[in-house]
Amino acid sequence: MKCGLIVMNKKFILANKQLSKVKKRIERADDILLFLDYDGTLAPFKADPLSAFVLPEVEASLKKLAENKKIHMSLISGRKLSELKKMIDLNRCHYAGSHGLEIEMSFADGIIIPHQNKEIDVLSKKNYQMTKEKYLKAVDVRLEDKNFGLALHFDSEKKQAEAEKDLKALFENTAYHLLSGREVIEIRPKGWDKGKAVNYISDQIREKSDINEVLKIYIGDDRTDEDAFKVLKDGITIYVQNEDDLNTEAEYYLRDPEDTAKLLKSLAGES
């Protein structure tokens, strides 16, 4: 659940009136910056993240959209960059892993780390290492080392809530930030999020392609995507609800990845 956000009248984007309105905005735009989350947006959730493959119909539509020269596509995920690229391989697509802490632009060589951390203080390092060692030994929590941070995957919301209370106290006033998602707690460096990643990628695309006026579209389903919704006030923001409520900054919503597939199919001109 996303607590603390203002509940507004959200619009179901697949409704004829809303879809027509959005498609008209897209048709009028000279350049589209399309940002997509992965898990829960393009792919259904799975207990094993490595088996959470993108829906086949989604992949087909994305490949067709990638052929449209006015569309600049980016995937932004909490997954490690290397893992994200293994899950889906698209031409002319920019990839951002670890919530944008590691970025690969299609027109540049190498991995970009836009947020260079300052020297981590001793206490922060100590607490981070202690947490890593503790959860490496835990049998009911799966620890994912993302190089930049840790992701703790729980098998129940109750266990997650219990751990979150202790971890918040441990990492208070440190160089690390806690982010809680669906049965997962991430421990990552402060000062960077998907919103900043969206702005960074947008600037890179504009500079490379020599474009100014763009329409930004962001589709995501998690608390981490709220930071991106906030920086796209003039764009099109779409929240994939899954099993949550509609407490979101996004203007529009979809119910699940199957709805995402329908939307992308329509945008690709296949329906």
GROMACS .gro file of N, CA, C and O in nm, residues 8-83:
model
  304
    8MET      N    1  -0.721   1.063  -0.558
    8MET     CA    2  -0.797   1.147  -0.650
    8MET      C    3  -0.880   1.058  -0.741
    8MET      O    4  -0.871   0.935  -0.734
    9ASN      N    5  -0.958   1.119  -0.826
    9ASN     CA    6  -1.037   1.041  -0.920
    9ASN      C    7  -0.947   0.993  -1.033
    9ASN      O    8  -0.919   1.066  -1.127
   10LYS      N    9  -0.901   0.871  -1.023
   10LYS     CA   10  -0.812   0.816  -1.123
   10LYS      C   11  -0.893   0.769  -1.245
   10LYS      O   12  -1.006   0.725  -1.232
   11LYS      N   13  -0.829   0.778  -1.361
   11LYS     CA   14  -0.898   0.747  -1.486
   11LYS      C   15  -0.846   0.615  -1.542
   11LYS      O   16  -0.725   0.598  -1.556
   12PHE      N   17  -0.935   0.526  -1.576
   12PHE     CA   18  -0.898   0.399  -1.637
   12PHE      C   19  -0.862   0.426  -1.782
   12PHE      O   20  -0.948   0.462  -1.863
   13ILE      N   21  -0.737   0.409  -1.816
   13ILE     CA   22  -0.689   0.456  -1.946
   13ILE      C   23  -0.743   0.376  -2.064
   13ILE      O   24  -0.744   0.424  -2.178
   14LEU      N   25  -0.789   0.253  -2.039
   14LEU     CA   26  -0.842   0.173  -2.149
   14LEU      C   27  -0.987   0.206  -2.181
   14LEU      O   28  -1.043   0.153  -2.278
   15ALA      N   29  -1.051   0.289  -2.100
   15ALA     CA   30  -1.186   0.336  -2.133
   15ALA      C   31  -1.178   0.414  -2.264
   15ALA      O   32  -1.082   0.488  -2.287
   16ASN      N   33  -1.276   0.398  -2.350
   16ASN     CA   34  -1.270   0.456  -2.484
   16ASN      C   35  -1.237   0.605  -2.484
   16ASN      O   36  -1.152   0.651  -2.561
   17LYS      N   37  -1.301   0.680  -2.397
   17LYS     CA   38  -1.281   0.825  -2.393
   17LYS      C   39  -1.138   0.859  -2.354
   17LYS      O   40  -1.075   0.946  -2.415
   18GLN      N   41  -1.086   0.792  -2.251
   18GLN     CA   42  -0.951   0.821  -2.203
   18GLN      C   43  -0.846   0.776  -2.304
   18GLN      O   44  -0.748   0.847  -2.330
   19LEU      N   45  -0.864   0.659  -2.361
   19LEU     CA   46  -0.767   0.607  -2.458
   19LEU      C   47  -0.762   0.696  -2.581
   19LEU      O   48  -0.653   0.724  -2.634
   20SER      N   49  -0.876   0.741  -2.626
   20SER     CA   50  -0.881   0.831  -2.742
   20SER      C   51  -0.806   0.962  -2.713
   20SER      O   52  -0.731   1.012  -2.798
   21LYS      N   53  -0.826   1.015  -2.594
   21LYS     CA   54  -0.760   1.139  -2.554
   21LYS      C   55  -0.608   1.122  -2.551
   21LYS      O   56  -0.534   1.207  -2.601
   22VAL      N   57  -0.563   1.013  -2.493
   22VAL     CA   58  -0.419   0.987  -2.483
   22VAL      C   59  -0.358   0.966  -2.620
   22VAL      O   60  -0.250   1.019  -2.651
   23LYS      N   61  -0.424   0.890  -2.706
   23LYS     CA   62  -0.370   0.863  -2.840
   23LYS      C   63  -0.361   0.990  -2.923
   23LYS      O   64  -0.268   1.007  -3.004
   24LYS      N   65  -0.452   1.082  -2.903
   24LYS     CA   66  -0.447   1.210  -2.975
   24LYS      C   67  -0.325   1.291  -2.930
   24LYS      O   68  -0.258   1.355  -3.012
   25ARG      N   69  -0.297   1.289  -2.800
   25ARG     CA   70  -0.177   1.360  -2.750
   25ARG      C   71  -0.051   1.298  -2.810
   25ARG      O   72   0.043   1.369  -2.847
   26ILE      N   73  -0.048   1.168  -2.819
   26ILE     CA   74   0.068   1.098  -2.875
   26ILE      C   75   0.084   1.130  -3.024
   26ILE      O   76   0.196   1.153  -3.072
   27GLU      N   77  -0.026   1.134  -3.097
   27GLU     CA   78  -0.021   1.163  -3.240
   27GLU      C   79   0.029   1.305  -3.265
   27GLU      O   80   0.102   1.330  -3.363
   28ARG      N   81  -0.005   1.398  -3.176
   28ARG     CA   82   0.037   1.539  -3.194
   28ARG      C   83   0.183   1.560  -3.160
   28ARG      O   84   0.245   1.656  -3.207
   29ALA      N   85   0.238   1.477  -3.077
   29ALA     CA   86   0.375   1.494  -3.030
   29ALA      C   87   0.477   1.457  -3.138
   29ALA      O   88   0.459   1.361  -3.212
   30ASP      N   89   0.585   1.536  -3.146
   30ASP     CA   90   0.692   1.506  -3.241
   30ASP      C   91   0.783   1.395  -3.190
   30ASP      O   92   0.834   1.315  -3.268
   31ASP      N   93   0.804   1.394  -3.058
   31ASP     CA   94   0.891   1.293  -2.998
   31ASP      C   95   0.829   1.244  -2.869
   31ASP      O   96   0.778   1.323  -2.789
   32ILE      N   97   0.836   1.112  -2.847
   32ILE     CA   98   0.780   1.048  -2.729
   32ILE      C   99   0.893   0.985  -2.649
   32ILE      O  100   0.974   0.909  -2.704
   33LEU      N  101   0.900   1.014  -2.520
   33LEU     CA  102   0.991   0.944  -2.430
   33LEU      C  103   0.906   0.848  -2.348
   33LEU      O  104   0.829   0.890  -2.261
   34LEU      N  105   0.918   0.720  -2.379
   34LEU     CA  106   0.836   0.617  -2.314
   34LEU      C  107   0.918   0.544  -2.209
   34LEU      O  108   1.016   0.477  -2.242
   35PHE      N  109   0.879   0.556  -2.083
   35PHE     CA  110   0.948   0.492  -1.972
   35PHE      C  111   0.861   0.380  -1.916
   35PHE      O  112   0.742   0.401  -1.889
   36LEU      N  113   0.922   0.264  -1.896
   36LEU     CA  114   0.846   0.148  -1.851
   36LEU      C  115   0.917   0.078  -1.735
   36LEU      O  116   1.036   0.049  -1.743
   37ASP      N  117   0.842   0.051  -1.630
   37ASP     CA  118   0.889  -0.037  -1.524
   37ASP      C  119   0.878  -0.180  -1.578
   37ASP      O  120   0.814  -0.204  -1.681
   38TYR      N  121   0.937  -0.277  -1.509
   38TYR     CA  122   0.932  -0.415  -1.557
   38TYR      C  123   0.837  -0.503  -1.475
   38TYR      O  124   0.728  -0.536  -1.519
   39ASP      N  125   0.877  -0.537  -1.352
   39ASP     CA  126   0.797  -0.629  -1.271
   39ASP      C  127   0.664  -0.566  -1.231
   39ASP      O  128   0.658  -0.454  -1.179
   40GLY      N  129   0.556  -0.639  -1.254
   40GLY     CA  130   0.423  -0.589  -1.219
   40GLY      C  131   0.366  -0.494  -1.323
   40GLY      O  132   0.251  -0.454  -1.313
   41THR      N  133   0.448  -0.460  -1.422
   41THR     CA  134   0.405  -0.370  -1.529
   41THR      C  135   0.406  -0.441  -1.663
   41THR      O  136   0.304  -0.447  -1.732
   42LEU      N  137   0.520  -0.496  -1.700
   42LEU     CA  138   0.533  -0.573  -1.824
   42LEU      C  139   0.525  -0.723  -1.798
   42LEU      O  140   0.495  -0.800  -1.889
   43ALA      N  141   0.555  -0.761  -1.677
   43ALA     CA  142   0.557  -0.904  -1.641
   43ALA      C  143   0.482  -0.924  -1.510
   43ALA      O  144   0.494  -0.843  -1.417
   44PRO      N  145   0.405  -1.031  -1.499
   44PRO     CA  146   0.336  -1.062  -1.372
   44PRO      C  147   0.438  -1.099  -1.265
   44PRO      O  148   0.548  -1.147  -1.295
   45PHE      N  149   0.403  -1.078  -1.140
   45PHE     CA  150   0.491  -1.113  -1.030
   45PHE      C  151   0.504  -1.265  -1.019
   45PHE      O  152   0.408  -1.340  -1.039
   46LYS      N  153   0.624  -1.309  -0.985
   46LYS     CA  154   0.652  -1.450  -0.961
   46LYS      C  155   0.733  -1.462  -0.833
   46LYS      O  156   0.809  -1.372  -0.798
   47ALA      N  157   0.717  -1.575  -0.765
   47ALA     CA  158   0.795  -1.599  -0.642
   47ALA      C  159   0.944  -1.598  -0.674
   47ALA      O  160   1.025  -1.546  -0.597
   48ASP      N  161   0.979  -1.652  -0.789
   48ASP     CA  162   1.118  -1.648  -0.836
   48ASP      C  163   1.129  -1.538  -0.941
   48ASP      O  164   1.075  -1.554  -1.053
   49PRO      N  165   1.195  -1.427  -0.910
   49PRO     CA  166   1.203  -1.315  -1.006
   49PRO      C  167   1.261  -1.354  -1.141
   49PRO      O  168   1.226  -1.294  -1.243
   50LEU      N  169   1.347  -1.456  -1.144
   50LEU     CA  170   1.409  -1.496  -1.271
   50LEU      C  171   1.311  -1.570  -1.362
   50LEU      O  172   1.341  -1.595  -1.479
   51SER      N  173   1.194  -1.605  -1.308
   51SER     CA  174   1.091  -1.669  -1.390
   51SER      C  175   0.980  -1.570  -1.426
   51SER      O  176   0.880  -1.609  -1.488
   52ALA      N  177   0.997  -1.444  -1.388
   52ALA     CA  178   0.896  -1.340  -1.418
   52ALA      C  179   0.924  -1.283  -1.556
   52ALA      O  180   0.976  -1.172  -1.572
   53PHE      N  181   0.886  -1.359  -1.659
   53PHE     CA  182   0.912  -1.317  -1.796
   53PHE      C  183   0.804  -1.221  -1.844
   53PHE      O  184   0.688  -1.229  -1.803
   54VAL      N  185   0.844  -1.133  -1.934
   54VAL     CA  186   0.750  -1.038  -1.992
   54VAL      C  187   0.644  -1.115  -2.069
   54VAL      O  188   0.671  -1.219  -2.128
   55LEU      N  189   0.521  -1.065  -2.067
   55LEU     CA  190   0.414  -1.128  -2.143
   55LEU      C  191   0.448  -1.125  -2.292
   55LEU      O  192   0.494  -1.023  -2.343
   56PRO      N  193   0.428  -1.235  -2.363
   56PRO     CA  194   0.465  -1.241  -2.505
   56PRO      C  195   0.402  -1.129  -2.588
   56PRO      O  196   0.466  -1.071  -2.676
   57GLU      N  197   0.275  -1.097  -2.562
   57GLU     CA  198   0.208  -0.993  -2.638
   57GLU      C  199   0.266  -0.855  -2.608
   57GLU      O  200   0.268  -0.767  -2.693
   58VAL      N  201   0.316  -0.837  -2.485
   58VAL     CA  202   0.383  -0.713  -2.449
   58VAL      C  203   0.512  -0.698  -2.529
   58VAL      O  204   0.541  -0.592  -2.587
   59GLU      N  205   0.590  -0.804  -2.532
   59GLU     CA  206   0.718  -0.800  -2.605
   59GLU      C  207   0.697  -0.772  -2.753
   59GLU      O  208   0.771  -0.694  -2.814
   60ALA      N  209   0.595  -0.830  -2.812
   60ALA     CA  210   0.566  -0.808  -2.953
   60ALA      C  211   0.533  -0.661  -2.980
   60ALA      O  212   0.582  -0.602  -3.076
   61SER      N  213   0.453  -0.602  -2.892
   61SER     CA  214   0.416  -0.461  -2.909
   61SER      C  215   0.535  -0.368  -2.887
   61SER      O  216   0.552  -0.270  -2.959
   62LEU      N  217   0.619  -0.401  -2.788
   62LEU     CA  218   0.736  -0.318  -2.762
   62LEU      C  219   0.832  -0.319  -2.881
   62LEU      O  220   0.891  -0.216  -2.916
   63LYS      N  221   0.848  -0.434  -2.943
   63LYS     CA  222   0.937  -0.443  -3.059
   63LYS      C  223   0.883  -0.360  -3.175
   63LYS      O  224   0.961  -0.298  -3.249
   64LYS      N  225   0.752  -0.357  -3.189
   64LYS     CA  226   0.693  -0.275  -3.295
   64LYS      C  227   0.707  -0.126  -3.262
   64LYS      O  228   0.739  -0.045  -3.349
   65LEU      N  229   0.685  -0.090  -3.136
   65LEU     CA  230   0.700   0.050  -3.095
   65LEU      C  231   0.844   0.097  -3.112
   65LEU      O  232   0.869   0.213  -3.146
   66ALA      N  233   0.940   0.006  -3.090
   66ALA     CA  234   1.081   0.042  -3.103
   66ALA      C  235   1.118   0.077  -3.246
   66ALA      O  236   1.218   0.146  -3.271
   67GLU      N  237   1.037   0.032  -3.343
   67GLU     CA  238   1.062   0.064  -3.484
   67GLU      C  239   1.018   0.206  -3.519
   67GLU      O  240   1.058   0.260  -3.623
   68ASN      N  241   0.936   0.265  -3.433
   68ASN     CA  242   0.886   0.401  -3.456
   68ASN      C  243   0.994   0.501  -3.414
   68ASN      O  244   1.026   0.511  -3.297
   69LYS      N  245   1.048   0.575  -3.509
   69LYS     CA  246   1.162   0.662  -3.483
   69LYS      C  247   1.131   0.777  -3.388
   69LYS      O  248   1.222   0.836  -3.329
   70LYS      N  249   1.005   0.811  -3.371
   70LYS     CA  250   0.973   0.922  -3.281
   70LYS      C  251   0.956   0.875  -3.136
   70LYS      O  252   0.940   0.956  -3.046
   71ILE      N  253   0.963   0.744  -3.115
   71ILE     CA  254   0.951   0.689  -2.981
   71ILE      C  255   1.088   0.651  -2.928
   71ILE      O  256   1.161   0.574  -2.991
   72HIS      N  257   1.124   0.706  -2.813
   72HIS     CA  258   1.251   0.676  -2.746
   72HIS      C  259   1.215   0.598  -2.620
   72HIS      O  260   1.159   0.653  -2.525
   73MET      N  261   1.246   0.470  -2.617
   73MET     CA  262   1.199   0.380  -2.512
   73MET      C  263   1.306   0.354  -2.406
   73MET      O  264   1.424   0.336  -2.439
   74SER      N  265   1.264   0.351  -2.280
   74SER     CA  266   1.355   0.322  -2.169
   74SER      C  267   1.287   0.228  -2.071
   74SER      O  268   1.169   0.244  -2.040
   75LEU      N  269   1.362   0.131  -2.021
   75LEU     CA  270   1.315   0.043  -1.914
   75LEU      C  271   1.386   0.084  -1.786
   75LEU      O  272   1.509   0.095  -1.784
   76ILE      N  273   1.310   0.108  -1.679
   76ILE     CA  274   1.366   0.147  -1.551
   76ILE      C  275   1.317   0.050  -1.445
   76ILE      O  276   1.197   0.042  -1.418
   77SER      N  277   1.409  -0.024  -1.385
   77SER     CA  278   1.370  -0.131  -1.294
   77SER      C  279   1.455  -0.130  -1.168
   77SER      O  280   1.566  -0.077  -1.166
   78GLY      N  281   1.400  -0.193  -1.064
   78GLY     CA  282   1.479  -0.214  -0.943
   78GLY      C  283   1.578  -0.328  -0.959
   78GLY      O  284   1.669  -0.344  -0.878
   79ARG      N  285   1.560  -0.409  -1.063
   79ARG     CA  286   1.653  -0.518  -1.089
   79ARG      C  287   1.791  -0.465  -1.125
   79ARG      O  288   1.805  -0.354  -1.175
   80LYS      N  289   1.892  -0.548  -1.105
   80LYS     CA  290   2.025  -0.514  -1.153
   80LYS      C  291   2.020  -0.499  -1.304
   80LYS      O  292   1.944  -0.568  -1.372
   81LEU      N  293   2.101  -0.410  -1.356
   81LEU     CA  294   2.102  -0.384  -1.499
   81LEU      C  295   2.127  -0.511  -1.580
   81LEU      O  296   2.056  -0.539  -1.678
   82SER      N  297   2.225  -0.590  -1.540
   82SER     CA  298   2.258  -0.712  -1.613
   82SER      C  299   2.141  -0.809  -1.616
   82SER      O  300   2.114  -0.874  -1.717
   83GLU      N  301   2.068  -0.817  -1.506
   83GLU     CA  302   1.953  -0.908  -1.497
   83GLU      C  303   1.838  -0.858  -1.582
   83GLU      O  304   1.771  -0.934  -1.651
   0.00000   0.00000   0.00000
